XYZ file of C-alpha atoms in Angstrom:
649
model
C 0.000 0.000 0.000
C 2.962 2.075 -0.020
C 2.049 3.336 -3.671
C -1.610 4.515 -1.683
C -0.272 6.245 0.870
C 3.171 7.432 2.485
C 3.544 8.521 5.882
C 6.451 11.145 6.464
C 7.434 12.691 9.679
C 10.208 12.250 12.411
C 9.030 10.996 15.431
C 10.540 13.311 17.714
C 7.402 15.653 16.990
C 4.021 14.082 18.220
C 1.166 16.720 18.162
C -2.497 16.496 19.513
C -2.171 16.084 22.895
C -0.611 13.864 26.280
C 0.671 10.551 25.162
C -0.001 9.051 28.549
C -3.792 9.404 30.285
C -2.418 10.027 33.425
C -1.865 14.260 34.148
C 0.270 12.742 37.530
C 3.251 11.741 35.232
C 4.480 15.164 34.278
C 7.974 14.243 35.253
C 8.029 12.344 31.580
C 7.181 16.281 30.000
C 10.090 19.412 30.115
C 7.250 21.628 29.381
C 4.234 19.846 30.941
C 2.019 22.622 29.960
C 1.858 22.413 26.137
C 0.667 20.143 23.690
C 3.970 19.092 22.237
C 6.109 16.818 23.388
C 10.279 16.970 23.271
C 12.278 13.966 24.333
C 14.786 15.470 27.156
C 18.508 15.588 26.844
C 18.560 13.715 29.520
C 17.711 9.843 30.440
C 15.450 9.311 33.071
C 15.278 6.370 35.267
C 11.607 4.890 34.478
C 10.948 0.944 34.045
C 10.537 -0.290 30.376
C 7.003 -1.748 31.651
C 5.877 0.613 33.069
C 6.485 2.654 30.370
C 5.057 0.156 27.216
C 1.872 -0.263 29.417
C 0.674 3.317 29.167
C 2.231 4.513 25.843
C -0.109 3.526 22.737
C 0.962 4.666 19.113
C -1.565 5.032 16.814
C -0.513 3.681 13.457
C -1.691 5.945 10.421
C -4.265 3.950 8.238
C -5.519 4.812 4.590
C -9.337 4.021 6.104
C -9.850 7.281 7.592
C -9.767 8.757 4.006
C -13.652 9.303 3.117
C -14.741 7.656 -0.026
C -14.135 10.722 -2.436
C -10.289 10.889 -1.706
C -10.134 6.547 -2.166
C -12.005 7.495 -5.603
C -9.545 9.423 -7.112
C -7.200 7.381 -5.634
C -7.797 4.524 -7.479
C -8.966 6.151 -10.693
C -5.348 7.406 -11.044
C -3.421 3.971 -10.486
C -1.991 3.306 -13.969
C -3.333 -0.712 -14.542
C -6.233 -2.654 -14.414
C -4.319 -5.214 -11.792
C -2.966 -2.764 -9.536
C -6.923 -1.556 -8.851
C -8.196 -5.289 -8.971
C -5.293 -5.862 -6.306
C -6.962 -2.958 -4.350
C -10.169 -4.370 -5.103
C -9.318 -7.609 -2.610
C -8.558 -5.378 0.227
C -12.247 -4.789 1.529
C -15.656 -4.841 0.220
C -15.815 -0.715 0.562
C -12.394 -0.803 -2.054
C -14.266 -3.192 -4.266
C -17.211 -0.933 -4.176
C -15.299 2.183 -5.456
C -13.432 0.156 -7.356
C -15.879 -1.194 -9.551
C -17.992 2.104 -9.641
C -14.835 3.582 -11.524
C -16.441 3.711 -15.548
C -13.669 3.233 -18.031
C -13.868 6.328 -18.785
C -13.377 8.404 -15.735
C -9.530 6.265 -15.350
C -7.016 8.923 -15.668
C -5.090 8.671 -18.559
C -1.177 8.647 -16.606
C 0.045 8.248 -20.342
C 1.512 11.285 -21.130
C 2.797 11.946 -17.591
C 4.364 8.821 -16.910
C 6.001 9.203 -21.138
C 7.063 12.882 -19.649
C 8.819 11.095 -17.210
C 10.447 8.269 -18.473
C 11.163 10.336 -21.458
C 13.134 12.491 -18.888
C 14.821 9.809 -17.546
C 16.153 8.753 -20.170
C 17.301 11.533 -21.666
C 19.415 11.941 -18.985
C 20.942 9.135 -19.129
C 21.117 8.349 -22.608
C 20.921 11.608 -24.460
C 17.464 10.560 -26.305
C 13.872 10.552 -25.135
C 11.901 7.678 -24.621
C 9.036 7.286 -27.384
C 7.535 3.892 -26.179
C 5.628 3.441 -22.720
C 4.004 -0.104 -21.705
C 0.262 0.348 -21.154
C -0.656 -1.457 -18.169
C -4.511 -1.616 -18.620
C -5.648 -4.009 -21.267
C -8.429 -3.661 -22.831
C -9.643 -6.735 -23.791
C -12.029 -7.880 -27.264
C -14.288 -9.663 -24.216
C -13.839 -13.750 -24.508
C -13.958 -14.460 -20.661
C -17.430 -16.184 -19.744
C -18.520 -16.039 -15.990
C -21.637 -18.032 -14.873
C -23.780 -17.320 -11.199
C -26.192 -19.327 -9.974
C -28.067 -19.629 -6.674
C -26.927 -18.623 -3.960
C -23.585 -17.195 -5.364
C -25.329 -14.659 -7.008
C -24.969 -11.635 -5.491
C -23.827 -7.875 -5.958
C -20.618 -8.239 -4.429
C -19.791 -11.599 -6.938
C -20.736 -9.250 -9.317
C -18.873 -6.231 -8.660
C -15.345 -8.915 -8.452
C -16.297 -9.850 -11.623
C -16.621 -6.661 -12.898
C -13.100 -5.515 -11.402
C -11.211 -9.209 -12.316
C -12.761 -9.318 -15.714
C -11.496 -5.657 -16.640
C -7.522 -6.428 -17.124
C -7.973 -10.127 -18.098
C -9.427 -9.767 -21.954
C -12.704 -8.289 -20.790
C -15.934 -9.874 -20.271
C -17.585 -11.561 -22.784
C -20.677 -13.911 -21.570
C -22.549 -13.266 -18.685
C -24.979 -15.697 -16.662
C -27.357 -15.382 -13.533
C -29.703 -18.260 -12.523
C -31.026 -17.165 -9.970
C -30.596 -15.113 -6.876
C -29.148 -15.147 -3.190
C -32.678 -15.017 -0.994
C -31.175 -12.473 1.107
C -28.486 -10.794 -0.826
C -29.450 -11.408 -4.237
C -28.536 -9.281 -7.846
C -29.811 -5.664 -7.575
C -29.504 -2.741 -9.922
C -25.981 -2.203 -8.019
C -24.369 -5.518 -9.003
C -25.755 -4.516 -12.546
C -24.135 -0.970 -12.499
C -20.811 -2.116 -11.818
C -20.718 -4.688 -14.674
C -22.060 -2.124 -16.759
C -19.050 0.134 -16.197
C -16.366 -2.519 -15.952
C -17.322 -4.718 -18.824
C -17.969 -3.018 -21.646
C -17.382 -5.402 -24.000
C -20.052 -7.975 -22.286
C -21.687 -9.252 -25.725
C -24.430 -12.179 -24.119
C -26.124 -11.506 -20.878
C -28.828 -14.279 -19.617
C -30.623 -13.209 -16.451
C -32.809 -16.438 -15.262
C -35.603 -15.977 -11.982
C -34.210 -12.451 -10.714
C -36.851 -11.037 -8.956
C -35.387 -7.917 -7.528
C -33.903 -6.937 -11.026
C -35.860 -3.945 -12.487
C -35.725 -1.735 -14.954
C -32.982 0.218 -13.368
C -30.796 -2.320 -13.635
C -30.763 -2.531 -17.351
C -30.416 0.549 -17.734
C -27.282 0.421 -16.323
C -26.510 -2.715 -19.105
C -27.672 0.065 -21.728
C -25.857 2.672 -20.807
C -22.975 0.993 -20.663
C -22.831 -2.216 -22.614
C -23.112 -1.042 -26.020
C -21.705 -4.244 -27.908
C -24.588 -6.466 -26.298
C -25.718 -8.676 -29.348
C -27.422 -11.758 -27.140
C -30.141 -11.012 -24.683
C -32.177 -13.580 -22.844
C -34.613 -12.845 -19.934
C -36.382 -15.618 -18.312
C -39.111 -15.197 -15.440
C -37.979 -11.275 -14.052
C -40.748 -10.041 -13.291
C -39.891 -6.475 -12.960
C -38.682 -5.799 -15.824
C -41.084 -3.894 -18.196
C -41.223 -2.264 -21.972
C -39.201 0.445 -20.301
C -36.086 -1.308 -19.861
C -36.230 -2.667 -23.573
C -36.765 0.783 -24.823
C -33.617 1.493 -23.032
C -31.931 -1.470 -24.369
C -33.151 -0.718 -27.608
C -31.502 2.569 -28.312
C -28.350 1.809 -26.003
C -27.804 -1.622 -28.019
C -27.991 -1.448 -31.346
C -25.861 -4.434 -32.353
C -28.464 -6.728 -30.684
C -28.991 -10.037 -32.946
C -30.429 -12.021 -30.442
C -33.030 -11.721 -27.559
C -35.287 -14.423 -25.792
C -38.043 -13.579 -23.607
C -39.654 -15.851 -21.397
C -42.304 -15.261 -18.605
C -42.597 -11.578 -18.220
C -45.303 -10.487 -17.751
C -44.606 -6.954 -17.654
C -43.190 -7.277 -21.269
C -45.407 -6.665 -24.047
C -45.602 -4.973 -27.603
C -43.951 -1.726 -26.973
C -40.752 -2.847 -25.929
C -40.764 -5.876 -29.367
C -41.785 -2.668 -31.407
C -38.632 -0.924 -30.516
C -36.429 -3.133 -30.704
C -37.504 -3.878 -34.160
C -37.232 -0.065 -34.901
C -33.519 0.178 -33.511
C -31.965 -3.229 -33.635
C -31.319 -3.284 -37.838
C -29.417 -6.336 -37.415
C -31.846 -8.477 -35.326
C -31.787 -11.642 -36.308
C -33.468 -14.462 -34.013
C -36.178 -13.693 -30.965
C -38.019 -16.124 -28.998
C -41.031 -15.007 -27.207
C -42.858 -17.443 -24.221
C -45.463 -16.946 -21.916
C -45.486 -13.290 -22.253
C -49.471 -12.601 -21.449
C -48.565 -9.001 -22.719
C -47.487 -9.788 -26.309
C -49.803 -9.727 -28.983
C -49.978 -9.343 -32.690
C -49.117 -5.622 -32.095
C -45.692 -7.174 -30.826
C -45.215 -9.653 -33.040
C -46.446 -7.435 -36.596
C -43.743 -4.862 -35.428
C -41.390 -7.161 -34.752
C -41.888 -9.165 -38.760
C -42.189 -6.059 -40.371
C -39.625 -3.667 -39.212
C -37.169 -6.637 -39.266
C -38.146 -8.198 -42.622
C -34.520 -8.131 -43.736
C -32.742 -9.602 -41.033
C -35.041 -11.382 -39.095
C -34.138 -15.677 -39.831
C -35.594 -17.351 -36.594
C -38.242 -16.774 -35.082
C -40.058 -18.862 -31.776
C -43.456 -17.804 -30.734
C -45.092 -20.285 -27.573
C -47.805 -19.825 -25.051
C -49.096 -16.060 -26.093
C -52.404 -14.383 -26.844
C -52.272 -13.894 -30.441
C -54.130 -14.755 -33.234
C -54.296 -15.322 -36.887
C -53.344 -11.953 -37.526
C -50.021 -12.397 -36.382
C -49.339 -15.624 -39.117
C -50.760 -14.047 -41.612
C -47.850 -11.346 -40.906
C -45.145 -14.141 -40.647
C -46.539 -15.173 -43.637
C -46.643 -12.062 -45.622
C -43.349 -10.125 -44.121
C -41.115 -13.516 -43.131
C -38.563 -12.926 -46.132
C -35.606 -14.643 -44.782
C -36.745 -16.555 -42.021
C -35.203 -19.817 -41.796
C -36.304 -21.178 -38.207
C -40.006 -21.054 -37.578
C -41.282 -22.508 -34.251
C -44.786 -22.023 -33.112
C -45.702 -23.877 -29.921
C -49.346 -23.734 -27.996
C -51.001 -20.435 -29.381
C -54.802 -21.606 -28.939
C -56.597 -18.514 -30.047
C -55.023 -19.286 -34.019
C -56.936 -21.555 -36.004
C -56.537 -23.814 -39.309
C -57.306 -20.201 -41.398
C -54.255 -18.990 -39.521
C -52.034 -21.822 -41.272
C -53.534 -21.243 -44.301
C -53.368 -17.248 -44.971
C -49.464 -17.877 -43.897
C -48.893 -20.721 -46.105
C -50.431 -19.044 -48.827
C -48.682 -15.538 -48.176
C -46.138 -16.772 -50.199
C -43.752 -14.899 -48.042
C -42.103 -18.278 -46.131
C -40.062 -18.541 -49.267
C -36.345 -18.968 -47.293
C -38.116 -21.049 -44.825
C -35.940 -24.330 -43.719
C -37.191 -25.646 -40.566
C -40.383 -25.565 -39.219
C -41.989 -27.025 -35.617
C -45.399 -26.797 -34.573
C -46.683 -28.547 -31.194
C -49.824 -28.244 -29.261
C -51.823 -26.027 -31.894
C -55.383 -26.614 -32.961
C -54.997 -24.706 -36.267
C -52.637 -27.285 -37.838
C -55.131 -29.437 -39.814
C -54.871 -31.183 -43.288
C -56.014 -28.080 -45.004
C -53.742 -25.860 -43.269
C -50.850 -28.244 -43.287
C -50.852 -28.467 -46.995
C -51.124 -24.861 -47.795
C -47.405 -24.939 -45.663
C -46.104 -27.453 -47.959
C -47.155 -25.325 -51.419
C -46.041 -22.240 -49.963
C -42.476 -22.913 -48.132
C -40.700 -24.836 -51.464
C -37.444 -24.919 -49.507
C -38.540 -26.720 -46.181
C -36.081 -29.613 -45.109
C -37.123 -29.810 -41.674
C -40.658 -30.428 -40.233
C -41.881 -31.651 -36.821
C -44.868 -32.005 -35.747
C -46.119 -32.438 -31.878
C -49.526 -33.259 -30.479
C -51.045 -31.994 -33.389
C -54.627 -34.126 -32.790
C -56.650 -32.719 -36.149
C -53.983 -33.833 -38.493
C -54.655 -37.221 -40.667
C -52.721 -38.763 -43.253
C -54.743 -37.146 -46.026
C -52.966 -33.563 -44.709
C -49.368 -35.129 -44.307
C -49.926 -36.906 -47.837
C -50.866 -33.574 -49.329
C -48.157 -31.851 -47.883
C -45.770 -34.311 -48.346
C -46.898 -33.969 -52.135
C -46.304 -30.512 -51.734
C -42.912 -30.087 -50.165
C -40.134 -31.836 -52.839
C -37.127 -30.708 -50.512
C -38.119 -32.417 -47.395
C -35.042 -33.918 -46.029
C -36.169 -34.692 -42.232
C -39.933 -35.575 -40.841
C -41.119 -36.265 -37.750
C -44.141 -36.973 -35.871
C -44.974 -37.025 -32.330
C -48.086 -37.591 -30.472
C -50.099 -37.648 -33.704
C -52.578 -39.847 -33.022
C -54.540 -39.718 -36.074
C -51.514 -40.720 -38.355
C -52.037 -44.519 -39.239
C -49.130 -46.825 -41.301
C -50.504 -45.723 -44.404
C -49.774 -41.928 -44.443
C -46.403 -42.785 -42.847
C -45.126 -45.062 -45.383
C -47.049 -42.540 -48.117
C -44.754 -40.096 -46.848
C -41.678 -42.231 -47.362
C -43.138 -42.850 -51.481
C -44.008 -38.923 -51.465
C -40.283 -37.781 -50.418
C -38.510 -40.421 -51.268
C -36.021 -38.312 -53.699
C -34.922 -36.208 -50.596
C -35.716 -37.290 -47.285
C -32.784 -38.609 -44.808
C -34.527 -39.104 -41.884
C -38.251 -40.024 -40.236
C -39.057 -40.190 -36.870
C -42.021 -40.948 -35.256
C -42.336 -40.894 -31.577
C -45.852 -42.382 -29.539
C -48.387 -42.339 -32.406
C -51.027 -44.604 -30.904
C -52.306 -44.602 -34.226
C -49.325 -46.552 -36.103
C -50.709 -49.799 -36.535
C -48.527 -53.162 -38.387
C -49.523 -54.017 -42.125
C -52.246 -56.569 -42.227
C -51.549 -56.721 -45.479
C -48.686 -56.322 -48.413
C -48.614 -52.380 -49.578
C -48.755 -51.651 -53.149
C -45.438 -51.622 -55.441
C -43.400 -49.010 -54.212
C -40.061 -47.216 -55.433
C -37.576 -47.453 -53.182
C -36.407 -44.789 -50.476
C -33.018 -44.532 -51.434
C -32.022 -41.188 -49.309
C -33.390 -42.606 -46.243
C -30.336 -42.677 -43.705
C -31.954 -42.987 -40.144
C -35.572 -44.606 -38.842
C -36.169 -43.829 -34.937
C -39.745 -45.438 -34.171
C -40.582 -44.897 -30.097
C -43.148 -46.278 -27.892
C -45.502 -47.029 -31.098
C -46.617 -49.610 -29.312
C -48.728 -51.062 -33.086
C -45.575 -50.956 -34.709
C -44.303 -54.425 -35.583
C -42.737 -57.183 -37.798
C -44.496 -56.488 -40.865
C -43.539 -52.589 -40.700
C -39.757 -53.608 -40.245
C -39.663 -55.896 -42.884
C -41.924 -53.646 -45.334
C -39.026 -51.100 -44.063
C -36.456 -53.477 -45.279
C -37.249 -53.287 -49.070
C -38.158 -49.494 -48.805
C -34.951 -48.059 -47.331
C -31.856 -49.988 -48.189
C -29.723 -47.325 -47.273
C -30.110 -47.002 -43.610
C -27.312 -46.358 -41.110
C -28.608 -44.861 -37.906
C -31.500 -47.041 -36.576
C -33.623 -46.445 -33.192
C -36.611 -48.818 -32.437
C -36.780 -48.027 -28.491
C -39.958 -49.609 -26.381
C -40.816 -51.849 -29.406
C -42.717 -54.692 -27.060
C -44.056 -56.013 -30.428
C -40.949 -57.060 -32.575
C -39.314 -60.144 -32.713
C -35.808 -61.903 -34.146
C -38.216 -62.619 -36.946
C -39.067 -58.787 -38.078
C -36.032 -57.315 -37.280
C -33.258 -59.679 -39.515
C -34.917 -58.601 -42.878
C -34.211 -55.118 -41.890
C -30.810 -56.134 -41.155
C -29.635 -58.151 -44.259
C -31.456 -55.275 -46.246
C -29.045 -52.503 -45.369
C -26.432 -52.375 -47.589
C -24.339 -49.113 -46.867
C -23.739 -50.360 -43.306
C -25.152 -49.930 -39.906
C -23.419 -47.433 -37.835
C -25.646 -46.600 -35.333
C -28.071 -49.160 -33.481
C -30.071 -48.407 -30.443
C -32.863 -51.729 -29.584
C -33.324 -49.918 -26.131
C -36.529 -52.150 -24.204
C -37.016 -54.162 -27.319
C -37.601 -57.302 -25.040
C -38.179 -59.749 -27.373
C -34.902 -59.388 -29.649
C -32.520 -62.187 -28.679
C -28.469 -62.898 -29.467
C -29.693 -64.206 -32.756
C -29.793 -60.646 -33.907
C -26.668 -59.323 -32.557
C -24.752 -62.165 -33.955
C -26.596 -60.792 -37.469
C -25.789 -57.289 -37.137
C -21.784 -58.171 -36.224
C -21.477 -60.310 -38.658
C -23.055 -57.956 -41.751
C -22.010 -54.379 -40.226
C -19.399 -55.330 -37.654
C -16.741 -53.189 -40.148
C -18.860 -50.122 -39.452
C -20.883 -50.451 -36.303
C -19.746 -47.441 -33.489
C -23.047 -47.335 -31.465
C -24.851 -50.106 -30.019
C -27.260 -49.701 -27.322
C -28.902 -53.697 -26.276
C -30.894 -51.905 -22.990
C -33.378 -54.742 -21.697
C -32.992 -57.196 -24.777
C -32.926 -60.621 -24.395
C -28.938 -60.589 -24.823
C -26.477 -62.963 -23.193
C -22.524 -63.552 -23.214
C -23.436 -65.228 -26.510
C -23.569 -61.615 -27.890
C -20.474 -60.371 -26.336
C -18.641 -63.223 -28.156
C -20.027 -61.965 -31.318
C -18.882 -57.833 -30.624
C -15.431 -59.036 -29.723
C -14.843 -61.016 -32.541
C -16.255 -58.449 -36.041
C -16.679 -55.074 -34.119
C -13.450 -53.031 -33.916
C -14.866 -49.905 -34.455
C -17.285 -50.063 -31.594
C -16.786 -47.246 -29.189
C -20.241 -47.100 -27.128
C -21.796 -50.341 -25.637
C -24.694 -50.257 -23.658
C -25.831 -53.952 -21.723
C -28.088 -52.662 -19.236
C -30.479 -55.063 -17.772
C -29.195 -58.030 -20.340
C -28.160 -61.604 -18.896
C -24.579 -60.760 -18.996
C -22.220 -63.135 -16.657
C -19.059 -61.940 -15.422
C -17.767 -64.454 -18.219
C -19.319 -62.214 -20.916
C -17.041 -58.782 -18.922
C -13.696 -61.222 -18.902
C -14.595 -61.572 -22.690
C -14.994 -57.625 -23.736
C -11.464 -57.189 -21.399
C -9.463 -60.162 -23.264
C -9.992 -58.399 -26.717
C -6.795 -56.143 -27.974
C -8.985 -55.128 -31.041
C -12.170 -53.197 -29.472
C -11.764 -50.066 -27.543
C -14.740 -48.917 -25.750
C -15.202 -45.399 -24.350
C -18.393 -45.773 -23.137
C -19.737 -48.889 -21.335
C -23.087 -49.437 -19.318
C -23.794 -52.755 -17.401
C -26.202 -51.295 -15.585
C -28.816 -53.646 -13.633
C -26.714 -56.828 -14.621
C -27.383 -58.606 -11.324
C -24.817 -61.093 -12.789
C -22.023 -59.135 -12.939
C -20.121 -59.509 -9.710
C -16.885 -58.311 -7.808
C -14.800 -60.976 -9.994
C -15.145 -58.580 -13.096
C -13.399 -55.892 -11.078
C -10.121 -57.143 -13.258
C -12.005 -57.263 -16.734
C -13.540 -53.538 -15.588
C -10.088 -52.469 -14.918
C -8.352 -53.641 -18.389
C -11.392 -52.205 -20.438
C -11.319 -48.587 -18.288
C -7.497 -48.394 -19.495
C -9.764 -46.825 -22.868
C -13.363 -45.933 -21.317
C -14.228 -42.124 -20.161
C -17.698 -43.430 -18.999
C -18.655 -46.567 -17.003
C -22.122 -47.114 -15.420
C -21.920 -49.712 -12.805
C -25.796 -48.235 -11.275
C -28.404 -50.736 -9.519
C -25.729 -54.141 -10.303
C -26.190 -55.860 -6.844
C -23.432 -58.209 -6.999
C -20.799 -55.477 -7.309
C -19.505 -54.331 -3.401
C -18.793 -50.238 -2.743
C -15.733 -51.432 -2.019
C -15.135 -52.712 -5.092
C -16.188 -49.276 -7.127
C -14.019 -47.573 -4.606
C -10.492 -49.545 -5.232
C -12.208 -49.272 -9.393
C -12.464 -45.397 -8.940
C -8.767 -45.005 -7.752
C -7.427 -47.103 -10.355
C -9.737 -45.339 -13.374
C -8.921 -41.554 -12.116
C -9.663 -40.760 -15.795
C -13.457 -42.694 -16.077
C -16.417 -41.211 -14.867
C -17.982 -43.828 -12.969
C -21.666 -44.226 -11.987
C -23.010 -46.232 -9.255
């Protein structure tokens, strides 16, 4: 602290007073009258103890400085470290500290060149024209993450001060908030002048954050691009207008459950954010087609993704997406009751959508055959359509769009009830030139063929099939599958009660560019027979193989040894596998597994603790959870020996 503050002064001169309480001891004074103290010429005869026990020197201290003088103090150190040093002392020094904006640091440039230039003119005859700058200021690629309980003004404020001479913050998050001490307008204030090159600030269930507080972020954060608020309830259409003109460079900004948030603030964003690009807007009750018109319209040019879920608007507001949606890419439109099928069909026929690529749509009434098709004729481009819990749509709508869309490259279908076997293979004959990959996930309405389907051209494009919990899917699909799509090499059939050894092998043999990813998760009626299959045809290619709660034994485990060298995730979980079956994996020099799961093999006991321990020499991830034969004891002496493996148990 010597740089903060020097003390000079001899002590033979003590002002302010009697050193010692006691008025009695004036034989220690030559002039026991006056204030001021000289040591006498001569020594006097007084015991050291007695003396140490009544004489108490007050040591100078930098704290009785108000907070003014400490300001300009530290304003005028010449570094960022020297004041983050500082900073550490006390929470009062981090205070002032990090209320110092960048641009109230005094510039000790041209001083401290005067002097050095001086200096070494002096002693070289020439002036010094280079001086090292001691405060960097940094393009802001630190990221710093709060959540809970840490999350308070004071982290803030050391964040602020740390950040400053390090590269400069970057990426801010808060989750959250300390009950007691949580983030307030202050914390905000201090990044705001410390880190002005913050680009992405999330701010997740702050409570006591207001519109003050990003106010702060706009007046001093001018190089935000990403913002994301999610459940503050305080924060209103003021703060955004703030934001707005403060921010200019914004591209992205999420909103999500505030209800204090509504079509102002989206207008002016839109009006002073040219290069907006993506916005995602949930459960604001304040936001309606007001909101989202400005937000299409202003933003026409730059606008590419765009997420609307749980708000109050209404066909209005599609027909706008429709008309004014000129480069969107990304459209995502999730639970918006009050639109209806005339919604879908004014924005599919806007002929606006013409740049769109992907497009999701879950829990809305208005998607319905007629409205679904009018999509498909009006967005030629689309590669990427989901559907979720979209109960009015049959297969005469996904046949029509289907039709409709010729650049389809990924479909799938979830919770759509009303889609039989008929509309889903339709849709592989429809797209067949294009699509890569269908996925349909609990459609009660998925039934198996009764009977043969009509001559149809092969899917050759198809790469992956993921069918879950369709609980009517069965043999004759997979085999029908088999001719359609030779080409497959990502499969997923996961909670598939209803296939057998019997369905499955067709599917198998019938793939001829080779199997590389294969997940038979709760399939409990597939047996080695079929593992055997698949390592003997695709062993050369396989890399993914998850056997969860087949009907599996060491049989299989034989088989994987033996043709699968490329193999780097197993999964066994709940299988018949013997401790035999582990020895058998461990004994193999060609396979090397990174990611093994044995979980709920009662089987496997403490006597594969040596087979576990030759096959973690390779894995990063080994789940040992609910196997009762396996001791703590032994996943204790396993965890020392793997320091490298994440191990579950």
């Amino acid at each position: 602290m010597s740089k903060l503050f020097a003390f000079s002064g001899s002590d033979d001169f003590c002002p302010g007073g009697s050193i010692y309480p006691n008025p009695k001891e004036s034989s220690l004074f030559l002039y026991p009258q006056l204030d001021v103290y000289f040591p006498p010429c001569k020594r006097y005869c007084v015991s050291a103890p007695f003396v140490l026990e009544r004489f108490e020197q007050k040591k100078p201290s930098i704290e009785v400085l108000p907070d003014e003088c400490l300001f300009e103090i530290f304003r005028r150190l010449h570094g960022g470290q020297e004041r983050s040093a500082c900073a550490c002392v006390s929470k009062r020094w981090l205070t002032l500290v990090s209320n110092i904006h960048r641009d109230e640091i005094s510039d000790n440039k041209t001083t401290q060149a005067s002097d050095l230039g001086d200096e070494s003119a002096d002693k070289n005859g020439r002036g010094c024209s280079e001086v090292v700058d001691h405060d960097v200021e940094g393009d802001g690629y630190l990221s710093r993450s709060l959540e809970g309980k840490k999350a308070t003004d004071v982290r803030l404020a050391s964040i602020a001060v740390g950040t400053a001479s390090r590269g400069g913050l970057g990426k801010l998050f808060i989750r959250g908030s300390n009950s007691k001490k949580g983030v307030t307008t202050i914390g905000l204030r201090a990044i705001s002048r410390g880190c002005p090159s913050l680009r992405v600030l999330s701010l997740w269930n702050l409570s006591s954050v207001g519109d003050e507080g990003l106010y702060e972020i706009a007046n001093g954060c001018h190089q935000l691009e990403k913002l994301d608020l999610c459940h503050c309830p305080a924060i209103t259409d003021k703060s955004l207008l703030a934001v707005a003109k403060g921010c200019s460079n914004l591209t992205d900004l999420t909103i999500e459950g505030c209800a204090n948030i509504g079509n102002e603030g989206l207008q002016a964003v839109a009006r002073c954010c040219p290069n907006l690009k993506s916005v995602s807007i949930r459960d604001c009750p304040l936001v309606g087609d007001q909101g989202v018109a400005g937000l299409l319209s202003s933003a026409s040019y730059s606008l590419t993704k765009v997420k609307l879920q749980a708000l109050n608007t209404t066909n209005v507001s599609l027909a706008v997406i429709g008309h004014y949606g000129k480069v969107v890419t990304d459209l995502s439109l999730t639970n918006l009751p009050n639109v209806s099928e005339k919604g879908f069909w004014i924005m599919g026929n806007g002929h606006g959508l013409q740049k769109l690529k992907s497009f999701t749509v879950t829990s809305c009434r208005g998607v319905t055959d007629l409205g679904l098709e009018a999509v498909g004729k009006g967005c030629p481009n689309l590669k990427q359509l989901c559907l979720r819990k979209c109960a009015f749509l049959s297969d005469k709508g996904l046949l029509s769009f289907s039709k409709a869309a010729g650049s389809l490259e990924s479909l799938q279908l979830e919770e759509c009830h009303r889609i039989t076997q008929f509309g889903f293979f339709g849709s592989l004959f429809n797209c067949g030139a294009k699509l890569k990959a269908i996925s349909l996930v609990n459609c009660l309405g998925i039934k198996d063929l009764n009977s043969g389907l009509p001559p149809l051209s092969p899917c050759e494009s198809l790469r992956s099939l993921s069918v879950h919990n369709c609980p009517g899917f069965g043999d004759a699909s997979l085999v029908a599958l088999g001719r359609l799509c030779p080409q497959l090499q990502h499969v997923e059939l996961c909670g598939l009660h209803g296939i057998t050894d019997a369905g499955f092998l067709p599917l198998v043999e019938s793939c001829e560019a080779g199997l590389l990813k294969v997940n038979l998760s709760g399939c409990v009626k597939l047996s080695d027979k079929v593992v055997c299959r698949i390592s003997d045809l695709h062993g050369c290619t396989l890399e993914q193989l998850n056997l969860d709660g087949c009907k599996i034994t060491d049989a299989s485990l034989d088989a994987i040894v033996e043709n699968c060298q490329l193999l780097s995730d197993l999964d066994i979980a709940k299988c018949a596998i013997t401790d035999s079956g582990i020895a058998a994996l461990a004994r193999s020099n060609l396979i090397s597994l990174q990611v093994l799961s044995v979980s709920g093999c009662s089987m496997v006991s403490d006597k594969s603790l040596p087979s576990l321990g030759k096959l973690g020499q390779t894995l990063s991830g080994l789940n040992l959870q609910k196997c009762k034969a396996i001791s703590s004891r032994s996943v204790e002496l396993l965890t020392e020996q793997l320091w490298s493996c994440d191990i579950l148990f």
